[in-house]
Coordinates of C-alpha atoms in Angstrom, one line a residue:
Chain A
M200 CA 9.0 44.9 123.6
R201 CA 11.1 42.9 121.2
T202 CA 8.5 40.2 120.8
L203 CA 5.8 42.8 120.4
N204 CA 7.9 44.3 117.6
T205 CA 8.5 41.0 115.9
N206 CA 4.8 40.1 116.1
L207 CA 3.8 43.5 114.6
N208 CA 6.4 43.0 111.9
S209 CA 5.1 39.5 111.0
F210 CA 1.5 40.8 111.1
I211 CA 2.4 43.5 108.6
M212 CA 4.3 41.1 106.4
H213 CA 1.6 38.5 106.4
S214 CA -1.1 41.2 105.6
V215 CA 0.9 42.5 102.6
L216 CA 1.6 39.1 101.3
I217 CA -1.9 37.9 101.7
I218 CA -3.3 40.9 100.0
Y219 CA -0.9 40.5 97.1
T220 CA -1.6 36.8 96.8
L221 CA -5.3 37.5 96.6
I222 CA -4.6 40.1 93.9
C223 CA -2.7 37.3 92.0
M224 CA -5.3 34.7 92.5
F225 CA -8.4 36.7 92.0
P226 CA -8.6 36.7 88.2
V227 CA -7.7 33.0 88.1
Y228 CA -10.4 32.3 90.6
L229 CA -13.0 34.3 88.6
L230 CA -12.1 32.5 85.4
I231 CA -12.2 28.9 86.7
N232 CA -15.1 29.5 89.0
N233 CA -17.3 31.0 86.3
A234 CA -16.5 28.3 83.8
F235 CA -18.7 26.0 85.9
K236 CA -21.7 28.3 86.3
S237 CA -24.8 29.1 84.3
R238 CA -25.0 32.2 82.1
R239 CA -27.3 33.9 84.5
A240 CA -25.1 33.2 87.5
I241 CA -22.0 34.5 85.7
F242 CA -23.6 37.9 85.4
K243 CA -25.6 37.9 88.6
Q244 CA -23.1 36.4 91.1
P245 CA -19.7 36.4 89.4
L246 CA -17.8 36.2 92.7
S247 CA -19.6 33.4 94.5
L248 CA -18.9 29.7 94.1
P249 CA -21.3 27.6 92.0
N250 CA -24.0 25.9 94.0
E251 CA -26.8 23.4 93.0
D252 CA -28.8 26.1 91.3
T253 CA -26.0 27.8 89.4
F254 CA -23.7 24.9 88.6
S255 CA -23.6 24.3 84.8
L256 CA -21.4 22.7 82.3
A257 CA -23.1 24.4 79.4
G258 CA -20.0 26.2 78.3
F259 CA -18.0 23.1 78.0
L260 CA -20.8 21.3 76.1
K261 CA -21.3 24.2 73.8
M262 CA -17.6 24.3 73.1
F263 CA -17.3 20.7 72.4
T264 CA -20.1 20.8 69.8
R265 CA -18.4 23.5 67.9
I266 CA -14.8 22.6 67.8
D267 CA -12.6 19.6 68.4
F268 CA -10.5 20.6 71.3
S269 CA -9.0 17.2 71.5
I270 CA -7.1 17.8 68.2
Y271 CA -5.6 21.0 69.7
F272 CA -4.6 19.1 72.8
Y273 CA -3.1 16.4 70.8
N274 CA -1.1 18.9 68.7
S275 CA 0.1 20.8 71.8
I276 CA 1.1 17.7 73.6
V277 CA 3.0 16.3 70.6
I278 CA 4.8 19.6 70.0
T279 CA 5.7 20.1 73.6
V280 CA 6.9 16.5 74.3
I281 CA 8.9 16.2 71.1
T282 CA 10.5 19.6 71.6
L283 CA 11.3 18.8 75.2
F284 CA 12.9 15.5 74.2
F285 CA 15.2 17.0 71.6
V286 CA 16.1 20.1 73.7
L287 CA 17.1 17.9 76.6
L288 CA 19.1 15.5 74.4
F289 CA 20.8 18.0 72.1
G290 CA 21.2 20.5 74.9
A291 CA 22.8 18.0 77.2
M292 CA 25.1 16.8 74.5
A293 CA 26.3 20.3 73.7
A294 CA 26.6 21.3 77.3
W295 CA 28.7 18.2 77.9
A296 CA 31.1 19.1 75.1
L297 CA 31.3 22.7 76.3
S298 CA 31.9 21.8 80.0
E299 CA 34.0 18.7 79.6
Y300 CA 36.4 19.1 76.7
K301 CA 39.0 21.8 76.3
F302 CA 39.2 22.8 72.6
K303 CA 39.9 25.8 70.6
G304 CA 37.0 28.2 70.5
N305 CA 35.2 26.6 73.4
T306 CA 34.5 30.0 75.1
M307 CA 33.5 31.6 71.9
L308 CA 31.1 28.8 71.0
G309 CA 29.6 29.0 74.5
L310 CA 29.0 32.8 74.0
Y311 CA 27.6 32.2 70.5
L312 CA 25.1 29.7 71.9
A313 CA 24.2 32.0 74.8
L314 CA 23.3 34.8 72.5
G315 CA 19.9 33.2 71.9
I316 CA 19.0 33.7 75.6
M317 CA 18.9 37.5 75.1
I318 CA 17.8 37.8 71.4
P319 CA 14.2 37.0 70.8
I320 CA 13.8 34.6 67.9
K321 CA 10.6 36.4 66.8
L322 CA 12.8 39.0 65.2
G323 CA 13.8 36.5 62.6
T324 CA 10.2 35.8 61.6
V325 CA 10.4 37.2 58.0
S326 CA 13.2 34.8 57.1
I327 CA 11.9 31.9 59.2
L328 CA 8.6 32.0 57.3
Q329 CA 10.5 32.1 54.0
L330 CA 12.8 29.2 55.1
M331 CA 9.8 27.1 56.3
N332 CA 8.1 27.8 52.9
T333 CA 11.2 26.6 51.1
L334 CA 11.4 23.5 53.2
G335 CA 7.7 22.8 52.9
L336 CA 7.2 22.9 56.6
V337 CA 4.5 25.6 56.8
N338 CA 1.3 24.2 58.4
T339 CA 3.1 21.2 59.9
L340 CA 3.8 20.4 63.5
T341 CA 7.4 19.6 62.5
G342 CA 8.0 23.2 61.5
L343 CA 6.8 24.4 64.9
I344 CA 8.9 21.8 66.7
I345 CA 12.1 22.8 64.9
I346 CA 11.6 26.5 65.8
Y347 CA 10.8 25.7 69.4
I348 CA 13.9 23.5 69.7
A349 CA 16.1 26.3 68.3
Q350 CA 14.5 28.8 70.6
S351 CA 14.8 26.7 73.7
L352 CA 18.3 25.3 73.2
P353 CA 20.3 28.4 74.4
L354 CA 18.9 28.5 77.9
A355 CA 18.9 24.7 78.2
I356 CA 22.6 24.6 77.2
W357 CA 23.5 27.4 79.7
I358 CA 21.7 25.8 82.6
L359 CA 23.1 22.3 81.9
T360 CA 26.6 23.6 81.4
E361 CA 26.6 25.3 84.8
F362 CA 25.4 22.0 86.3
M363 CA 27.9 19.8 84.5
K364 CA 30.8 21.8 85.7
Q365 CA 30.0 20.6 89.2
L366 CA 30.0 16.9 88.3
S367 CA 32.8 15.0 90.1
K368 CA 36.0 14.6 88.3
E369 CA 36.8 11.3 90.0
L370 CA 33.6 9.7 88.7
K371 CA 34.5 10.5 85.1
E372 CA 38.1 9.5 85.4
A373 CA 37.2 6.3 87.1
A374 CA 34.8 5.5 84.2
R375 CA 37.5 6.3 81.7
C376 CA 40.0 4.1 83.4
D377 CA 37.5 1.2 83.1
G378 CA 37.7 1.6 79.4
V379 CA 34.4 3.3 78.8
N380 CA 34.5 5.5 75.7
E381 CA 33.3 9.1 75.6
Y382 CA 29.8 8.2 74.2
Q383 CA 29.1 5.5 76.8
L384 CA 30.4 7.9 79.5
F385 CA 27.9 10.5 78.4
F386 CA 24.9 8.4 77.7
Y387 CA 25.2 5.8 80.5
I388 CA 26.9 7.7 83.3
V389 CA 26.4 11.5 82.9
L390 CA 22.9 11.6 81.4
P391 CA 21.3 9.8 84.4
L392 CA 22.9 12.2 86.7
L393 CA 21.2 15.2 85.0
R394 CA 17.8 14.6 86.4
P395 CA 17.6 17.6 88.7
P396 CA 18.7 20.3 86.2
M397 CA 16.7 18.5 83.5
A398 CA 13.5 19.1 85.4
T399 CA 14.3 22.8 85.5
V400 CA 15.1 22.9 81.8
G401 CA 11.9 20.9 81.3
V402 CA 9.8 23.6 82.9
F403 CA 11.6 26.5 81.2
T404 CA 11.1 24.7 77.9
M405 CA 7.6 23.3 78.2
V406 CA 5.8 26.3 79.6
P407 CA 6.7 28.9 76.9
V408 CA 6.2 26.3 74.2
W409 CA 2.8 25.4 75.5
N410 CA 1.8 29.0 76.0
D411 CA 3.1 30.3 72.7
L412 CA 0.8 32.1 70.3
W413 CA 3.2 33.8 67.8
W414 CA 4.6 30.7 66.0
P415 CA 1.3 28.8 65.6
L416 CA -0.3 32.0 64.4
I417 CA 2.4 32.5 61.8
L418 CA 3.4 28.9 60.9
A419 CA 0.4 26.8 61.4
P420 CA -2.8 28.8 61.5
S421 CA -5.0 26.5 59.4
N422 CA -7.4 23.8 60.4
G423 CA -6.3 20.8 62.3
K424 CA -2.8 22.1 63.1
Q425 CA -3.6 24.6 65.8
T426 CA -2.3 24.4 69.3
V427 CA -4.6 24.8 72.3
I428 CA -3.7 28.4 72.7
L429 CA -4.2 29.3 69.0
G430 CA -7.4 27.2 68.8
M431 CA -8.8 28.8 71.8
Q432 CA -7.9 32.3 70.5
Q433 CA -9.6 31.6 67.2
Y434 CA -12.6 30.1 68.9
I435 CA -13.1 33.1 71.1
G436 CA -12.5 35.4 68.2
Q437 CA -15.5 33.7 66.5
Y438 CA -18.0 33.3 69.4
V439 CA -17.3 36.3 71.5
T440 CA -20.8 36.6 72.7
N441 CA -21.1 33.3 74.5
W442 CA -19.6 33.9 77.9
N443 CA -20.1 30.3 79.1
A444 CA -18.1 29.0 76.1
I445 CA -15.4 31.7 76.6
F446 CA -14.8 30.8 80.2
A447 CA -14.9 27.1 79.5
S448 CA -12.3 27.3 76.7
L449 CA -10.0 29.6 78.7
S450 CA -10.2 27.3 81.6
L451 CA -9.5 24.3 79.5
A452 CA -6.4 26.0 78.0
L453 CA -5.2 27.1 81.4
I454 CA -5.8 24.0 83.6
P455 CA -3.1 21.8 82.2
V456 CA -0.4 24.4 82.9
L457 CA -1.8 25.0 86.3
I458 CA -1.6 21.3 87.2
F459 CA 1.9 21.0 85.7
Y460 CA 3.1 24.0 87.6
L461 CA 1.6 22.9 90.9
I462 CA 3.3 19.5 90.6
F463 CA 6.7 21.0 89.7
S464 CA 6.6 24.3 91.5
K465 CA 8.8 23.1 94.4
Q466 CA 11.4 21.8 92.0
L467 CA 11.2 24.9 89.8
I468 CA 11.4 27.4 92.7
R469 CA 14.2 25.4 94.3
S470 CA 16.2 25.5 91.0
I471 CA 15.6 29.2 90.5
T472 CA 16.9 30.0 93.9
A473 CA 19.6 27.4 93.5
G474 CA 23.0 28.3 94.9
A475 CA 21.2 29.9 97.8
V476 CA 20.0 26.5 99.0
K477 CA 23.5 25.0 99.0
Chain B
M7 CA 50.5 19.6 60.6
K8 CA 47.4 20.5 62.5
K9 CA 46.2 18.1 65.2
K10 CA 42.9 16.5 64.2
F11 CA 39.9 17.8 66.0
P12 CA 38.5 15.0 68.2
F13 CA 35.6 13.6 66.4
H14 CA 33.4 12.9 69.5
I15 CA 33.3 16.6 70.4
I16 CA 31.9 17.3 67.0
V17 CA 29.2 14.7 67.4
F18 CA 28.2 16.1 70.7
L19 CA 28.1 19.7 69.5
F20 CA 26.7 19.2 66.0
P21 CA 22.9 18.8 66.5
A22 CA 22.5 21.8 68.8
C23 CA 24.8 24.0 66.8
F24 CA 23.2 23.0 63.5
I25 CA 19.5 23.6 64.6
Y26 CA 20.4 26.8 66.4
S27 CA 22.5 28.3 63.6
I28 CA 20.1 27.4 60.8
F29 CA 16.8 28.3 62.5
M30 CA 17.8 31.1 64.8
I31 CA 21.0 32.8 63.9
Y32 CA 20.7 32.6 60.1
P33 CA 17.1 34.0 60.1
L34 CA 18.2 36.9 62.3
I35 CA 21.0 37.8 60.0
D36 CA 19.0 37.1 56.9
T37 CA 16.2 39.4 58.2
M38 CA 18.8 42.2 58.4
R39 CA 19.8 41.5 54.8
V40 CA 16.2 41.4 53.6
S41 CA 15.7 44.8 55.2
L42 CA 18.0 46.3 52.6
Y43 CA 15.7 45.2 49.8
T44 CA 12.4 46.1 48.4
Q45 CA 9.9 43.9 46.6
N46 CA 6.8 44.1 44.5
L47 CA 3.8 43.5 46.6
L48 CA 1.5 41.1 44.9
G49 CA -1.0 40.9 47.7
E50 CA -1.0 37.2 47.9
N51 CA 2.1 35.0 48.5
M52 CA 3.7 37.8 50.4
D53 CA 5.8 35.2 52.1
D54 CA 6.7 33.7 48.7
S55 CA 10.4 33.8 48.1
S56 CA 9.9 34.1 44.4
G57 CA 8.9 37.7 44.6
V58 CA 11.6 39.8 42.9
R59 CA 13.6 41.8 45.3
T60 CA 15.8 44.9 44.5
F61 CA 18.6 46.1 46.6
I62 CA 17.9 49.6 47.9
G63 CA 20.4 50.0 50.8
L64 CA 19.1 51.9 53.8
R65 CA 16.1 53.3 52.0
N66 CA 13.7 51.3 54.1
Y67 CA 15.2 52.6 57.3
Y68 CA 14.9 56.2 55.9
D69 CA 11.2 55.6 55.1
L70 CA 10.6 54.0 58.5
F71 CA 12.0 56.9 60.4
F72 CA 11.0 59.9 58.2
N73 CA 8.5 58.9 55.6
D74 CA 4.9 59.8 56.7
T75 CA 3.5 56.4 55.5
W76 CA 5.6 54.6 58.1
S77 CA 7.1 57.1 60.5
W78 CA 4.0 58.0 62.5
H79 CA 3.3 54.4 63.3
F80 CA 6.9 53.6 64.0
W81 CA 7.5 56.5 66.4
N82 CA 4.2 55.9 68.0
A83 CA 4.9 52.2 68.6
L84 CA 8.4 53.0 69.9
K85 CA 7.2 55.7 72.3
N86 CA 4.5 53.4 73.6
N87 CA 7.0 50.6 74.0
F88 CA 9.3 52.8 76.0
Y89 CA 6.4 53.9 78.2
F90 CA 5.4 50.2 78.6
F91 CA 8.9 49.4 79.7
I92 CA 9.3 52.4 82.1
L93 CA 6.0 51.5 83.7
H94 CA 7.2 47.9 84.1
V95 CA 10.4 48.8 85.7
S96 CA 9.0 51.4 88.0
I97 CA 6.1 49.3 89.3
Q98 CA 7.3 45.8 89.0
T99 CA 10.7 46.3 90.6
P100 CA 9.5 47.9 93.9
I101 CA 6.7 45.3 94.3
G102 CA 9.0 42.4 93.5
L103 CA 11.6 43.8 95.9
L104 CA 9.1 44.3 98.7
I105 CA 7.7 40.8 98.4
A106 CA 11.1 39.2 98.1
A107 CA 12.4 41.1 101.1
F108 CA 9.4 39.8 103.2
L109 CA 9.8 36.3 101.9
S110 CA 13.5 36.2 102.7
N111 CA 12.7 36.7 106.3
K112 CA 13.7 33.5 108.0
E113 CA 10.9 33.3 110.6
L114 CA 8.1 33.9 108.2
K115 CA 5.7 31.0 107.9
L116 CA 3.8 29.9 104.8
K117 CA 6.6 31.2 102.7
S118 CA 6.4 28.5 100.0
T119 CA 2.7 29.0 99.6
Y120 CA 3.0 32.7 99.0
R121 CA 5.9 32.1 96.6
T122 CA 4.1 29.5 94.6
L123 CA 0.9 31.5 94.2
I124 CA 2.5 34.8 93.5
F125 CA 4.7 33.2 90.8
L126 CA 1.7 31.4 89.3
P127 CA 0.5 34.1 86.9
A128 CA 3.9 34.1 85.2
M129 CA 3.3 30.5 84.1
M130 CA 0.0 31.4 82.4
S131 CA -0.4 32.0 78.7
I132 CA -0.3 35.7 78.0
V133 CA -3.3 35.2 75.7
I134 CA -5.4 33.7 78.5
V135 CA -4.4 36.6 80.8
G136 CA -5.4 39.1 78.1
Y137 CA -8.8 37.6 77.7
I138 CA -9.5 37.3 81.4
F139 CA -8.7 41.0 82.0
N140 CA -10.7 41.9 78.9
L141 CA -13.7 40.3 80.5
I142 CA -13.0 41.5 84.0
L143 CA -12.7 45.1 82.9
S144 CA -15.5 45.1 80.4
N145 CA -18.5 47.1 81.5
L146 CA -20.8 44.2 80.7
W147 CA -19.7 42.2 83.6
G148 CA -19.3 44.9 86.2
I149 CA -16.5 43.4 88.4
P150 CA -14.5 46.6 88.9
Q151 CA -17.7 48.5 89.7
T152 CA -18.6 45.9 92.4
I153 CA -15.1 46.1 93.9
L154 CA -14.9 49.9 93.8
G155 CA -18.4 49.9 95.3
I156 CA -17.2 48.2 98.4
F157 CA -15.2 51.3 99.1
G158 CA -17.9 53.6 97.8
L159 CA -15.8 54.6 94.8
E160 CA -18.0 53.1 92.0
D161 CA -17.9 56.4 90.2
L162 CA -14.2 56.0 89.5
Y163 CA -15.0 53.2 87.1
Q164 CA -14.3 53.8 83.4
P165 CA -13.9 51.4 80.5
W166 CA -10.2 51.8 80.9
L167 CA -9.2 49.5 78.0
G168 CA -11.3 51.4 75.6
L169 CA -10.0 54.9 76.4
R170 CA -7.2 56.4 74.5
E171 CA -5.5 58.0 77.6
Y172 CA -5.8 54.9 79.8
A173 CA -5.5 51.9 77.5
L174 CA -1.7 51.7 77.5
I175 CA -1.4 52.1 81.3
T176 CA -4.1 49.4 81.8
V177 CA -2.4 47.0 79.4
S178 CA 0.9 47.6 81.2
L179 CA -0.6 47.0 84.6
I180 CA -2.1 43.7 83.3
S181 CA 1.4 42.7 82.1
I182 CA 2.9 43.8 85.4
W183 CA 0.3 41.8 87.3
Q184 CA 1.3 38.7 85.4
F185 CA 5.1 39.0 85.6
V186 CA 5.7 40.4 89.1
G187 CA 6.7 36.8 90.1
I188 CA 9.8 36.9 88.0
P189 CA 11.6 39.9 89.7
M190 CA 10.3 38.6 93.0
M191 CA 11.9 35.2 92.4
L192 CA 15.2 36.7 91.2
F193 CA 15.4 39.2 94.1
Y194 CA 14.5 36.5 96.5
A195 CA 17.3 34.2 95.2
A196 CA 19.7 37.1 95.4
L197 CA 18.8 37.9 99.0
L198 CA 19.2 34.3 100.0
N199 CA 22.6 34.4 98.4
I200 CA 24.0 37.1 100.7
P201 CA 26.5 35.3 102.9
E202 CA 25.5 34.9 106.5
E203 CA 28.8 36.4 107.7
I204 CA 28.1 39.8 106.2
L205 CA 24.7 39.9 107.9
D206 CA 26.1 38.7 111.2
A207 CA 28.8 41.3 111.0
A208 CA 26.1 44.0 110.4
K209 CA 24.2 42.7 113.4
V210 CA 27.3 42.9 115.6
D211 CA 27.7 46.5 114.5
G212 CA 24.2 47.2 115.7
S213 CA 22.5 47.4 112.3
T214 CA 18.9 46.3 112.3
G215 CA 15.9 45.7 110.1
L216 CA 15.4 48.5 107.6
S217 CA 18.9 49.9 107.8
T218 CA 20.4 46.5 107.2
F219 CA 18.2 46.2 104.2
W220 CA 19.0 49.5 102.6
K221 CA 22.7 49.8 103.6
I222 CA 23.8 46.2 103.1
K223 CA 21.3 44.0 101.3
F224 CA 20.1 46.5 98.7
P225 CA 23.6 47.4 97.3
L226 CA 24.4 43.7 97.2
I227 CA 21.4 42.8 95.0
L228 CA 21.8 45.8 92.8
P229 CA 23.4 43.7 90.0
T230 CA 20.3 41.5 90.1
I231 CA 18.1 44.5 89.8
G232 CA 20.1 45.6 86.8
L233 CA 19.7 42.1 85.3
M234 CA 16.0 42.2 85.9
C235 CA 15.8 45.6 84.1
V236 CA 17.5 44.3 81.0
L237 CA 15.4 41.1 81.0
T238 CA 12.3 43.2 81.2
Y239 CA 13.5 45.5 78.5
V240 CA 14.1 42.6 76.1
G241 CA 10.7 41.0 77.0
N242 CA 8.9 44.3 76.6
F243 CA 10.2 45.0 73.2
N244 CA 9.3 41.5 72.2
A245 CA 5.7 41.8 73.5
F246 CA 2.9 40.9 71.2
D247 CA 0.5 38.4 72.6
L248 CA -1.1 40.6 75.2
I249 CA -2.0 43.4 72.8
Y250 CA -3.1 40.8 70.2
A251 CA -5.4 39.1 72.7
I252 CA -6.9 42.3 74.1
K253 CA -6.9 44.7 71.1
N254 CA -6.1 42.5 68.1
I255 CA -3.5 43.8 65.7
Y256 CA -5.2 47.2 65.5
A257 CA -3.8 48.0 68.9
G258 CA -6.7 50.4 69.6
P259 CA -8.0 52.8 70.4
E260 CA -6.3 54.8 67.7
F261 CA -3.1 52.7 68.0
S262 CA -2.6 53.9 71.6
T263 CA -1.5 50.4 72.7
D264 CA 0.6 49.8 69.6
L265 CA 4.0 48.2 70.5
M266 CA 6.9 47.2 68.2
G267 CA 5.6 43.6 68.1
T268 CA 2.1 44.6 66.9
F269 CA 3.5 47.2 64.5
F270 CA 5.8 44.5 63.1
Y271 CA 3.0 42.1 62.6
R272 CA 0.8 44.7 60.8
T273 CA 3.7 45.7 58.6
F274 CA 4.7 42.2 57.7
F275 CA 1.2 40.7 57.1
G276 CA -0.8 43.8 56.2
Y277 CA -4.1 44.9 57.6
Q278 CA -7.2 46.5 56.2
H279 CA -6.2 48.0 52.9
Q280 CA -2.5 47.9 53.5
L281 CA -0.7 45.0 51.8
G282 CA 1.8 42.9 53.8
N283 CA 5.3 44.1 53.2
P284 CA 8.1 41.5 54.0
T285 CA 11.0 43.8 53.4
M286 CA 9.6 46.6 55.5
G287 CA 8.7 44.0 58.1
A288 CA 12.3 42.9 58.1
T289 CA 13.3 46.6 58.6
V290 CA 11.0 46.9 61.6
A291 CA 12.4 43.6 63.1
S292 CA 16.0 44.7 62.5
T293 CA 15.3 48.1 64.1
T294 CA 13.8 46.3 67.1
F295 CA 16.8 44.2 67.2
L296 CA 19.1 47.2 67.3
I297 CA 17.0 48.8 70.0
I298 CA 17.2 45.6 72.1
L299 CA 21.0 45.4 71.4
I300 CA 21.5 49.0 72.6
G301 CA 19.6 48.3 75.8
V302 CA 21.7 45.2 76.5
L303 CA 25.0 47.0 75.8
I304 CA 24.0 49.8 78.1
Y305 CA 23.3 47.2 80.8
L306 CA 26.6 45.4 80.1
F307 CA 28.6 48.6 80.4
A308 CA 26.7 50.2 83.3
F309 CA 26.0 47.3 85.5
Q310 CA 28.2 44.4 84.6
K311 CA 31.3 46.2 85.9
R312 CA 29.8 46.2 89.4
I313 CA 28.8 42.6 89.5
T314 CA 30.5 40.8 92.3
R315 CA 30.3 37.0 92.4
Y316 CA 30.4 35.1 95.6
Q317 CA 32.4 31.9 95.7
Y318 CA 30.8 29.0 97.4

């Protein structure tokens, strides 16, 4: 009776989970699947996989003749990588100071820096645009990078501070006894230990930056400075009628994130559920 | 004499504090300052700092709330945004909770596959999600008709995104579809966090399955549900991309999908014959800020008190 019950339970659970997983994957499947099909097949058999008759790269070819997606990819990669580098470096430095040293105003400063986790930076758009104008950073990748660093720092500092509080005291004291100064201690001993939380911070920084539409739309909308998402959005805005090209450009914008996510998903999920795993 | 502040602490803190203060906190405060001014609209260069601004106190807020030029759009966007939020909380939370409860079951196989795939949409760009659903739901393609047809319900199909009474619900459901993974993951983590001893004790007392869930697990993860609500609230009042991708800034039909984000964009940059208005834009942004702040404070007072932390 008990095993029957357990089996029934697990059957119900699996059914619900499978149905929900299918609901989650269905649009993604439709998108990528149809990017590789001919126009006729997109409309005639949208659900079936491409075969010899229906396979087509027309959308991708069409897209590449119209716009230079490689520039957008270059921009997005530059922005994401540079942002990530500075967020990790500055974030780790600040987190180190907050978690390691006792000084007046430590808690207040921590709270001040944590404010940004809750407050969306978008609300400062009016002044940010004005500031970027004054600094001559409109339509530059630098402007975008600075905003993304500012936006990503609060969460990065918070995650890294939590982690650094767990670093062993003995290690730090031993290093200090060996005459290592505070900078060396941080850069040569602490920083290399931060790899696991840095992967988490990396995902939480890179994904929103890569996917963002708002700031490219406002700060760098003109030719040659678009990110993948903005470039794709403008492209689709112009050529709404060509379904092949739409599917192709959407897939192209989506696939890098999918690959990135599938590589790091274990790490990411483990760190979200961290504490539980311990 | 005061003790000198250790120099290395300043070096460690300076870069982050500098960038964060200049490019995040200062603009937020400055936006509130700008909302107290008015400025001649010259059409072009509306982001130009040279435009002469005059201090007018809270006039912009008065106009936003009560003057017909702005108030209809403002109250409309605000109402839509609350509706958007309520739909999120009332649909996303139960689904997320159900999936998390299933996943937290120890004997369940394929757990990590489900987890990874259900969380996947949350990693996608909202713009891409918007476009996909725009295509899927368009009557040119016929996907919903085909699916409803399997159950013999093809007559139920309507171009939901284009109908005034359904557009906002449809947009909300799309957003919920995308972000269900986040509550799922948070609830899942919270469920795993419940100490074994408590569950063992419950078992000894003869509590099983569902009753353990409702009487023991659910109250313990209530703080996480509260946290999820406030995160959703902040995210919802910050939403823009989805409406922009599906409906552009006009948030049609007849502004029925207009949210604070799209309203802000139209106010700031202008649309059709209306000129962009930076000071009014700042007013909309500051009002949104206050709305978010009120939500966060309610959360802090209502939920934070009950939070219990487990020591490991």
